[in-house]
Amino acid sequence: MEKELIEFSKNIEKALMERKPIVGLETTIISHGMPYPENVKTALEVEEIIKENGCEPMTIGIVNGKIKCGLTNNEIEMFGSTDTITKCTERDISSSIKNKLNSALTVGACLYVMDKLGIEVLVTGGIGGVSRSAFKDYDVSADLVALSSCNNIVVCSGMKAFMGIKETLEYLETNSVLVSVYNSDTLPLFYSRSSQIKAENIIKDHKEIIDIYKINNQMGLRKSILLCNPIEEEYSIDLTYLEEIISNSITNSEKNGIFGKDLTPFILNDISMQTGGKTLASNVELIKSNAKLGSKISFGLCSN
Ligand code: PSU
Ligand code: MN
């Protein structure tokens, strides 16, 4: 990656020099995934959690046409409170730079940047997936493609529950992305702690994921590992209750002709409205818990 495309914050510059562990954070969750001011409050809290756990948070966005690694608090505020921030996947990075935009990066776009910089751990809420009707709408999140072309560890709470879960797992299997589950027998589904899907790779502590990642590297396997960390019990929402709401939201999106990059933000918001903000509260909590786990992994990788 050419230096002229990137700008590092002072903190990230320092962390890189001191070889301090860094944890990457995406910005679409701030600009398109949560309402203001909860988005900004959460983003700043997540950064604090990462610092408390001995790492440097690196929130990534495009600021005035530069890939900014380590947004300042003011920039996070701007990303959360402005409605002109564009949602930027890997393919959109070049046009955002050319047009000097302020753009929020998705998980996939961040992985691209982090992989180029050799920063290994990314934390998010839920990754994108394969849509439930992918056989007719071809909606497959670019997050999944990035997971299979980059070499990172992604800590999330599973895929977003309104995706086709089995379809997403199939895609990840085909593309050699290991899906592991942190201390649970079933696959967590974002707002829900457990599901009917049996976990295949159960990880008991963060050291295990580090070992697996290292073996991948020794093998020269350049694929990301997904670590699904179940939302804590007290914030977990019942899947049967959610399923009806999700299906309403999907119908609402169809009625409104929503598709492409607008779909995920629409559905996240619609589900939150239908649940009286319950899913938003869960979203906030799950990302904080993922930040804790991601920091442990990044710290462990660094001191190894
Ligand atoms: N996780 C959340 N909320 C979000 C997202 C993830 O809890 O808003 C964002 C991430 O940036 C992810 C993106 O990369 O949604 C996926 O969008 P799509 O489904 O359009 O690929
Ligand atoms: Mn999509």
Tab-separated table of C-alpha atoms and ligand atoms in Angstrom:
chain	number	residue	atom	x	y	z
A	1	MET	CA	0.000	0.000	0.000
A	2	GLU	CA	1.491	3.345	-1.064
A	3	LYS	CA	2.152	5.663	1.891
A	4	GLU	CA	0.440	8.618	0.228
A	5	LEU	CA	-2.951	6.897	0.466
A	6	ILE	CA	-2.754	6.429	4.238
A	7	GLU	CA	-2.589	8.631	7.268
A	8	PHE	CA	-1.855	7.299	10.750
A	9	SER	CA	-2.985	8.974	13.940
A	10	LYS	CA	-0.237	9.921	16.397
A	11	ASN	CA	-1.297	7.084	18.694
A	12	ILE	CA	-1.109	4.501	15.948
A	13	GLU	CA	2.238	5.796	14.728
A	14	LYS	CA	3.550	5.443	18.255
A	15	ALA	CA	2.005	1.979	18.709
A	16	LEU	CA	3.568	0.795	15.455
A	17	MET	CA	6.956	2.091	16.497
A	18	GLU	CA	6.747	0.534	19.942
A	19	ARG	CA	5.277	-2.693	18.524
A	20	LYS	CA	2.329	-2.323	20.838
A	21	PRO	CA	-0.627	-4.619	20.011
A	22	ILE	CA	-3.282	-2.933	17.870
A	23	VAL	CA	-6.960	-3.832	17.462
A	24	GLY	CA	-8.737	-2.732	14.280
A	25	LEU	CA	-12.294	-1.373	14.357
A	26	GLU	CA	-14.600	-0.702	11.435
A	27	THR	CA	-16.663	2.441	10.951
A	28	THR	CA	-19.804	1.306	9.118
A	29	ILE	CA	-21.200	0.122	12.429
A	30	ILE	CA	-20.822	3.750	13.598
A	31	SER	CA	-22.209	5.565	10.575
A	32	HIS	CA	-24.769	3.082	9.270
A	33	GLY	CA	-25.240	0.459	11.967
A	34	MET	CA	-26.449	2.465	14.956
A	35	PRO	CA	-28.273	5.740	15.571
A	36	TYR	CA	-26.656	8.879	16.982
A	37	PRO	CA	-25.616	9.377	19.775
A	38	GLU	CA	-25.454	5.692	20.844
A	39	ASN	CA	-23.073	4.997	17.960
A	40	VAL	CA	-20.472	7.537	19.072
A	41	LYS	CA	-20.798	6.641	22.736
A	42	THR	CA	-20.310	2.949	21.925
A	43	ALA	CA	-17.380	3.554	19.569
A	44	LEU	CA	-15.566	5.557	22.243
A	45	GLU	CA	-16.338	3.010	24.964
A	46	VAL	CA	-15.068	0.204	22.763
A	47	GLU	CA	-11.808	2.113	22.266
A	48	GLU	CA	-11.490	2.536	26.046
A	49	ILE	CA	-11.996	-1.178	26.637
A	50	ILE	CA	-9.227	-1.951	24.146
A	51	LYS	CA	-6.879	0.472	25.891
A	52	GLU	CA	-7.725	-0.990	29.321
A	53	ASN	CA	-6.694	-4.348	27.940
A	54	GLY	CA	-3.247	-3.172	26.921
A	55	CYS	CA	-3.836	-2.552	23.215
A	56	GLU	CA	-4.182	0.450	20.925
A	57	PRO	CA	-7.556	0.818	19.173
A	58	MET	CA	-7.386	1.642	15.470
A	59	THR	CA	-10.735	2.794	14.126
A	60	ILE	CA	-10.440	2.957	10.333
A	61	GLY	CA	-12.260	5.286	7.947
A	62	ILE	CA	-11.602	7.408	4.903
A	63	VAL	CA	-11.245	11.019	5.985
A	64	ASN	CA	-11.143	13.593	3.254
A	65	GLY	CA	-9.845	11.066	0.748
A	66	LYS	CA	-7.172	9.458	2.936
A	67	ILE	CA	-7.371	6.075	4.607
A	68	LYS	CA	-7.169	7.194	8.199
A	69	CYS	CA	-5.851	4.523	10.563
A	70	GLY	CA	-6.878	5.628	14.033
A	71	LEU	CA	-9.728	8.130	13.958
A	72	THR	CA	-9.584	10.876	16.574
A	73	ASN	CA	-12.536	11.298	18.939
A	74	ASN	CA	-13.685	14.280	16.879
A	75	GLU	CA	-13.583	12.218	13.708
A	76	ILE	CA	-15.581	9.460	15.397
A	77	GLU	CA	-18.133	12.096	16.442
A	78	MET	CA	-18.248	13.350	12.844
A	79	PHE	CA	-18.705	9.817	11.448
A	80	GLY	CA	-21.516	9.165	13.884
A	81	SER	CA	-23.392	12.414	13.528
A	82	THR	CA	-23.144	13.238	9.813
A	83	ASP	CA	-25.488	11.654	7.313
A	84	THR	CA	-23.268	12.206	4.262
A	85	ILE	CA	-20.717	9.549	5.229
A	86	THR	CA	-20.736	6.900	2.502
A	87	LYS	CA	-20.552	3.168	3.150
A	88	CYS	CA	-17.374	1.869	1.606
A	89	THR	CA	-16.588	-1.740	0.722
A	90	GLU	CA	-13.270	-2.864	-0.742
A	91	ARG	CA	-14.274	-1.900	-4.260
A	92	ASP	CA	-15.301	1.633	-3.210
A	93	ILE	CA	-12.022	2.598	-1.522
A	94	SER	CA	-10.446	3.962	-4.705
A	95	SER	CA	-13.378	6.185	-5.657
A	96	SER	CA	-13.700	7.482	-2.082
A	97	ILE	CA	-10.034	8.459	-2.192
A	98	LYS	CA	-10.306	10.020	-5.634
A	99	ASN	CA	-13.382	12.042	-4.682
A	100	LYS	CA	-11.896	13.042	-1.314
A	101	LEU	CA	-14.873	11.652	0.559
A	102	ASN	CA	-15.465	10.847	4.171
A	103	SER	CA	-16.354	7.173	4.052
A	104	ALA	CA	-17.041	4.462	6.574
A	105	LEU	CA	-15.294	1.166	5.932
A	106	THR	CA	-17.052	-2.170	6.264
A	107	VAL	CA	-15.451	-5.215	7.847
A	108	GLY	CA	-14.260	-6.377	4.427
A	109	ALA	CA	-12.735	-3.018	3.507
A	110	CYS	CA	-10.934	-2.817	6.873
A	111	LEU	CA	-9.561	-6.319	6.430
A	112	TYR	CA	-8.084	-5.264	3.122
A	113	VAL	CA	-6.306	-2.299	4.729
A	114	MET	CA	-5.210	-4.209	7.836
A	115	ASP	CA	-3.888	-7.139	5.845
A	116	LYS	CA	-1.706	-4.770	3.840
A	117	LEU	CA	-0.381	-3.236	7.075
A	118	GLY	CA	0.083	-6.560	8.884
A	119	ILE	CA	-2.388	-5.679	11.647
A	120	GLU	CA	-4.008	-8.914	12.598
A	121	VAL	CA	-7.073	-8.554	14.818
A	122	LEU	CA	-10.349	-6.874	13.870
A	123	VAL	CA	-13.312	-6.531	16.196
A	124	THR	CA	-16.887	-5.977	15.068
A	125	GLY	CA	-20.487	-6.795	16.003
A	126	GLY	CA	-21.794	-9.134	13.340
A	127	ILE	CA	-20.296	-9.798	9.942
A	128	GLY	CA	-22.253	-9.661	6.704
A	129	GLY	CA	-23.430	-12.918	5.167
A	130	VAL	CA	-25.211	-14.650	2.349
A	131	SER	CA	-28.809	-13.514	2.059
A	132	ARG	CA	-31.657	-15.929	2.719
A	133	SER	CA	-32.708	-15.606	-0.903
A	134	ALA	CA	-29.266	-15.448	-2.468
A	135	PHE	CA	-30.329	-17.883	-5.166
A	136	LYS	CA	-32.441	-15.095	-6.617
A	137	ASP	CA	-30.946	-11.816	-5.357
A	138	TYR	CA	-27.233	-12.785	-5.463
A	139	ASP	CA	-26.697	-10.874	-2.222
A	140	VAL	CA	-23.425	-12.129	-0.767
A	141	SER	CA	-21.621	-9.693	1.544
A	142	ALA	CA	-18.181	-8.584	0.419
A	143	ASP	CA	-17.118	-9.230	4.045
A	144	LEU	CA	-17.085	-12.925	3.217
A	145	VAL	CA	-14.910	-12.465	0.167
A	146	ALA	CA	-12.441	-10.383	2.188
A	147	LEU	CA	-12.324	-13.026	4.923
A	148	SER	CA	-11.113	-15.512	2.374
A	149	SER	CA	-8.586	-13.222	0.692
A	150	CYS	CA	-7.028	-11.661	3.805
A	151	ASN	CA	-5.099	-13.139	6.696
A	152	ASN	CA	-6.666	-11.835	9.901
A	153	ILE	CA	-8.548	-12.861	13.008
A	154	VAL	CA	-12.041	-11.397	13.135
A	155	VAL	CA	-13.847	-11.375	16.465
A	156	CYS	CA	-17.615	-11.003	16.104
A	157	SER	CA	-20.818	-12.381	17.618
A	158	GLY	CA	-21.631	-14.474	14.606
A	159	MET	CA	-23.230	-13.369	11.394
A	160	LYS	CA	-26.161	-11.044	11.427
A	161	ALA	CA	-29.202	-13.113	12.301
A	162	PHE	CA	-31.242	-11.908	9.319
A	163	MET	CA	-28.833	-13.538	6.887
A	164	GLY	CA	-29.090	-17.093	5.643
A	165	ILE	CA	-27.007	-18.734	8.344
A	166	LYS	CA	-26.490	-22.115	6.707
A	167	GLU	CA	-25.856	-20.424	3.367
A	168	THR	CA	-23.191	-18.218	4.973
A	169	LEU	CA	-21.537	-21.203	6.644
A	170	GLU	CA	-21.473	-23.011	3.307
A	171	TYR	CA	-19.827	-20.040	1.633
A	172	LEU	CA	-17.189	-19.806	4.362
A	173	GLU	CA	-16.509	-23.521	4.159
A	174	THR	CA	-16.099	-23.395	0.384
A	175	ASN	CA	-13.697	-20.488	0.753
A	176	SER	CA	-11.601	-22.037	3.544
A	177	VAL	CA	-12.484	-19.579	6.307
A	178	LEU	CA	-12.381	-21.307	9.690
A	179	VAL	CA	-15.450	-20.559	11.789
A	180	SER	CA	-14.725	-21.033	15.473
A	181	VAL	CA	-16.926	-20.486	18.499
A	182	TYR	CA	-15.767	-19.144	21.834
A	183	ASN	CA	-16.817	-21.362	24.704
A	184	SER	CA	-20.193	-22.534	23.464
A	185	ASP	CA	-21.668	-25.685	21.912
A	186	THR	CA	-23.742	-23.850	19.341
A	187	LEU	CA	-23.133	-21.086	16.842
A	188	PRO	CA	-24.066	-17.691	18.324
A	189	LEU	CA	-26.287	-15.583	16.112
A	190	PHE	CA	-25.521	-11.952	16.802
A	191	TYR	CA	-28.290	-10.849	19.201
A	192	SER	CA	-28.829	-14.434	20.311
A	193	ARG	CA	-26.381	-16.362	22.419
A	194	SER	CA	-27.178	-19.765	21.010
A	195	SER	CA	-28.826	-21.432	18.042
A	196	GLN	CA	-29.754	-24.854	16.698
A	197	ILE	CA	-26.473	-25.034	14.814
A	198	LYS	CA	-23.810	-27.128	16.501
A	199	ALA	CA	-20.440	-25.420	16.879
A	200	GLU	CA	-17.666	-27.215	15.040
A	201	ASN	CA	-14.523	-25.575	16.374
A	202	ILE	CA	-14.927	-24.714	20.004
A	203	ILE	CA	-12.203	-22.462	21.376
A	204	LYS	CA	-11.800	-22.508	25.160
A	205	ASP	CA	-9.473	-19.549	25.542
A	206	HIS	CA	-7.806	-16.902	23.455
A	207	LYS	CA	-4.503	-18.792	23.359
A	208	GLU	CA	-6.079	-21.541	21.289
A	209	ILE	CA	-7.055	-19.161	18.532
A	210	ILE	CA	-3.538	-17.722	18.522
A	211	ASP	CA	-2.100	-21.230	18.107
A	212	ILE	CA	-4.423	-22.009	15.211
A	213	TYR	CA	-3.678	-18.695	13.531
A	214	LYS	CA	0.058	-19.336	13.850
A	215	ILE	CA	-0.240	-22.774	12.295
A	216	ASN	CA	-2.162	-21.218	9.388
A	217	ASN	CA	0.720	-18.811	8.961
A	218	GLN	CA	3.312	-21.576	9.174
A	219	MET	CA	1.366	-23.377	6.449
A	220	GLY	CA	1.227	-20.245	4.360
A	221	LEU	CA	-2.586	-20.412	4.344
A	222	ARG	CA	-3.702	-16.848	3.740
A	223	LYS	CA	-7.257	-17.044	5.055
A	224	SER	CA	-8.902	-15.251	7.932
A	225	ILE	CA	-10.274	-16.970	10.999
A	226	LEU	CA	-13.682	-16.002	12.292
A	227	LEU	CA	-14.141	-16.202	16.037
A	228	CYS	CA	-17.773	-16.042	17.107
A	229	ASN	CA	-18.135	-14.848	20.678
A	230	PRO	CA	-21.656	-15.405	22.098
A	231	ILE	CA	-23.425	-12.355	23.483
A	232	GLU	CA	-23.700	-12.434	27.276
A	233	GLU	CA	-26.783	-14.187	28.632
A	234	GLU	CA	-28.434	-11.085	30.095
A	235	TYR	CA	-28.444	-9.267	26.749
A	236	SER	CA	-29.273	-12.282	24.601
A	237	ILE	CA	-32.595	-12.121	22.730
A	238	ASP	CA	-34.749	-15.176	22.150
A	239	LEU	CA	-34.380	-16.453	18.581
A	240	THR	CA	-38.005	-17.488	18.123
A	241	TYR	CA	-39.194	-14.035	19.178
A	242	LEU	CA	-36.633	-12.423	16.857
A	243	GLU	CA	-37.439	-14.599	13.885
A	244	GLU	CA	-40.897	-13.094	13.424
A	245	ILE	CA	-39.476	-9.589	13.666
A	246	ILE	CA	-36.721	-10.373	11.181
A	247	SER	CA	-39.214	-11.740	8.723
A	248	ASN	CA	-41.319	-8.535	9.063
A	249	SER	CA	-38.205	-6.444	8.457
A	250	ILE	CA	-37.284	-8.413	5.355
A	251	THR	CA	-40.834	-7.896	4.042
A	252	ASN	CA	-40.579	-4.172	4.860
A	253	SER	CA	-37.303	-3.910	2.969
A	254	GLU	CA	-38.849	-5.600	-0.069
A	255	LYS	CA	-41.882	-3.299	0.058
A	256	ASN	CA	-39.568	-0.293	0.133
A	257	GLY	CA	-37.407	-1.591	-2.708
A	258	ILE	CA	-34.282	-1.563	-0.525
A	259	PHE	CA	-31.286	-3.513	-1.804
A	260	GLY	CA	-27.495	-3.447	-2.108
A	261	LYS	CA	-25.515	-1.583	0.519
A	262	ASP	CA	-28.660	0.033	1.955
A	263	LEU	CA	-30.196	-3.261	2.983
A	264	THR	CA	-28.184	-4.081	6.118
A	265	PRO	CA	-28.564	-0.565	7.644
A	266	PHE	CA	-32.307	-0.629	6.864
A	267	ILE	CA	-32.869	-3.998	8.501
A	268	LEU	CA	-30.740	-3.226	11.575
A	269	ASN	CA	-32.793	-0.092	12.140
A	270	ASP	CA	-36.139	-1.738	11.413
A	271	ILE	CA	-35.451	-4.578	13.849
A	272	SER	CA	-34.418	-2.109	16.518
A	273	MET	CA	-37.630	-0.105	16.043
A	274	GLN	CA	-39.790	-3.224	16.223
A	275	THR	CA	-38.089	-4.377	19.430
A	276	GLY	CA	-38.279	-0.958	21.082
A	277	GLY	CA	-34.500	-0.593	20.978
A	278	LYS	CA	-33.799	-3.982	22.558
A	279	THR	CA	-31.577	-5.142	19.709
A	280	LEU	CA	-29.676	-1.860	19.743
A	281	ALA	CA	-28.878	-2.364	23.432
A	282	SER	CA	-27.712	-5.908	22.659
A	283	ASN	CA	-25.604	-4.674	19.760
A	284	VAL	CA	-23.853	-2.214	22.060
A	285	GLU	CA	-23.093	-4.892	24.653
A	286	LEU	CA	-21.913	-7.542	22.263
A	287	ILE	CA	-19.358	-5.335	20.580
A	288	LYS	CA	-17.921	-4.361	23.955
A	289	SER	CA	-17.507	-7.993	24.883
A	290	ASN	CA	-15.887	-8.686	21.502
A	291	ALA	CA	-13.470	-5.809	22.093
A	292	LYS	CA	-12.338	-7.439	25.331
A	293	LEU	CA	-11.727	-10.781	23.678
A	294	GLY	CA	-10.079	-9.241	20.596
A	295	SER	CA	-7.689	-7.307	22.820
A	296	LYS	CA	-6.624	-10.454	24.654
A	297	ILE	CA	-5.858	-12.091	21.321
A	298	SER	CA	-3.937	-9.133	19.955
A	299	PHE	CA	-1.999	-8.785	23.204
A	300	GLY	CA	-1.207	-12.493	23.208
A	301	LEU	CA	-0.053	-12.423	19.589
A	302	CYS	CA	2.261	-9.545	20.341
A	303	SER	CA	3.892	-11.045	23.410
A	304	ASN	CA	4.386	-14.438	21.783
B	1	PSU	N1	-21.975	-5.286	12.573
B	1	PSU	C1	-22.877	-4.575	13.274
B	1	PSU	N2	-23.453	-3.499	12.638
B	1	PSU	C2	-23.075	-3.111	11.371
B	1	PSU	C3	-22.113	-3.871	10.650
B	1	PSU	C4	-21.601	-4.949	11.316
B	1	PSU	O1	-23.177	-4.904	14.416
B	1	PSU	O2	-23.567	-2.116	10.876
B	1	PSU	C5	-21.668	-3.462	9.267
B	1	PSU	C6	-20.228	-3.911	9.088
B	1	PSU	O3	-19.487	-2.788	8.664
B	1	PSU	C7	-20.292	-4.959	8.000
B	1	PSU	C8	-21.418	-4.437	7.187
B	1	PSU	O4	-19.083	-5.063	7.293
B	1	PSU	O5	-22.375	-4.057	8.179
B	1	PSU	C9	-21.931	-5.485	6.223
B	1	PSU	O6	-22.730	-4.883	5.276
B	1	PSU	P1	-23.335	-5.738	4.083
B	1	PSU	O7	-24.306	-6.693	4.725
B	1	PSU	O8	-23.996	-4.712	3.204
B	1	PSU	O9	-22.204	-6.440	3.418
B	2	MN	MN	-25.317	-7.206	0.543
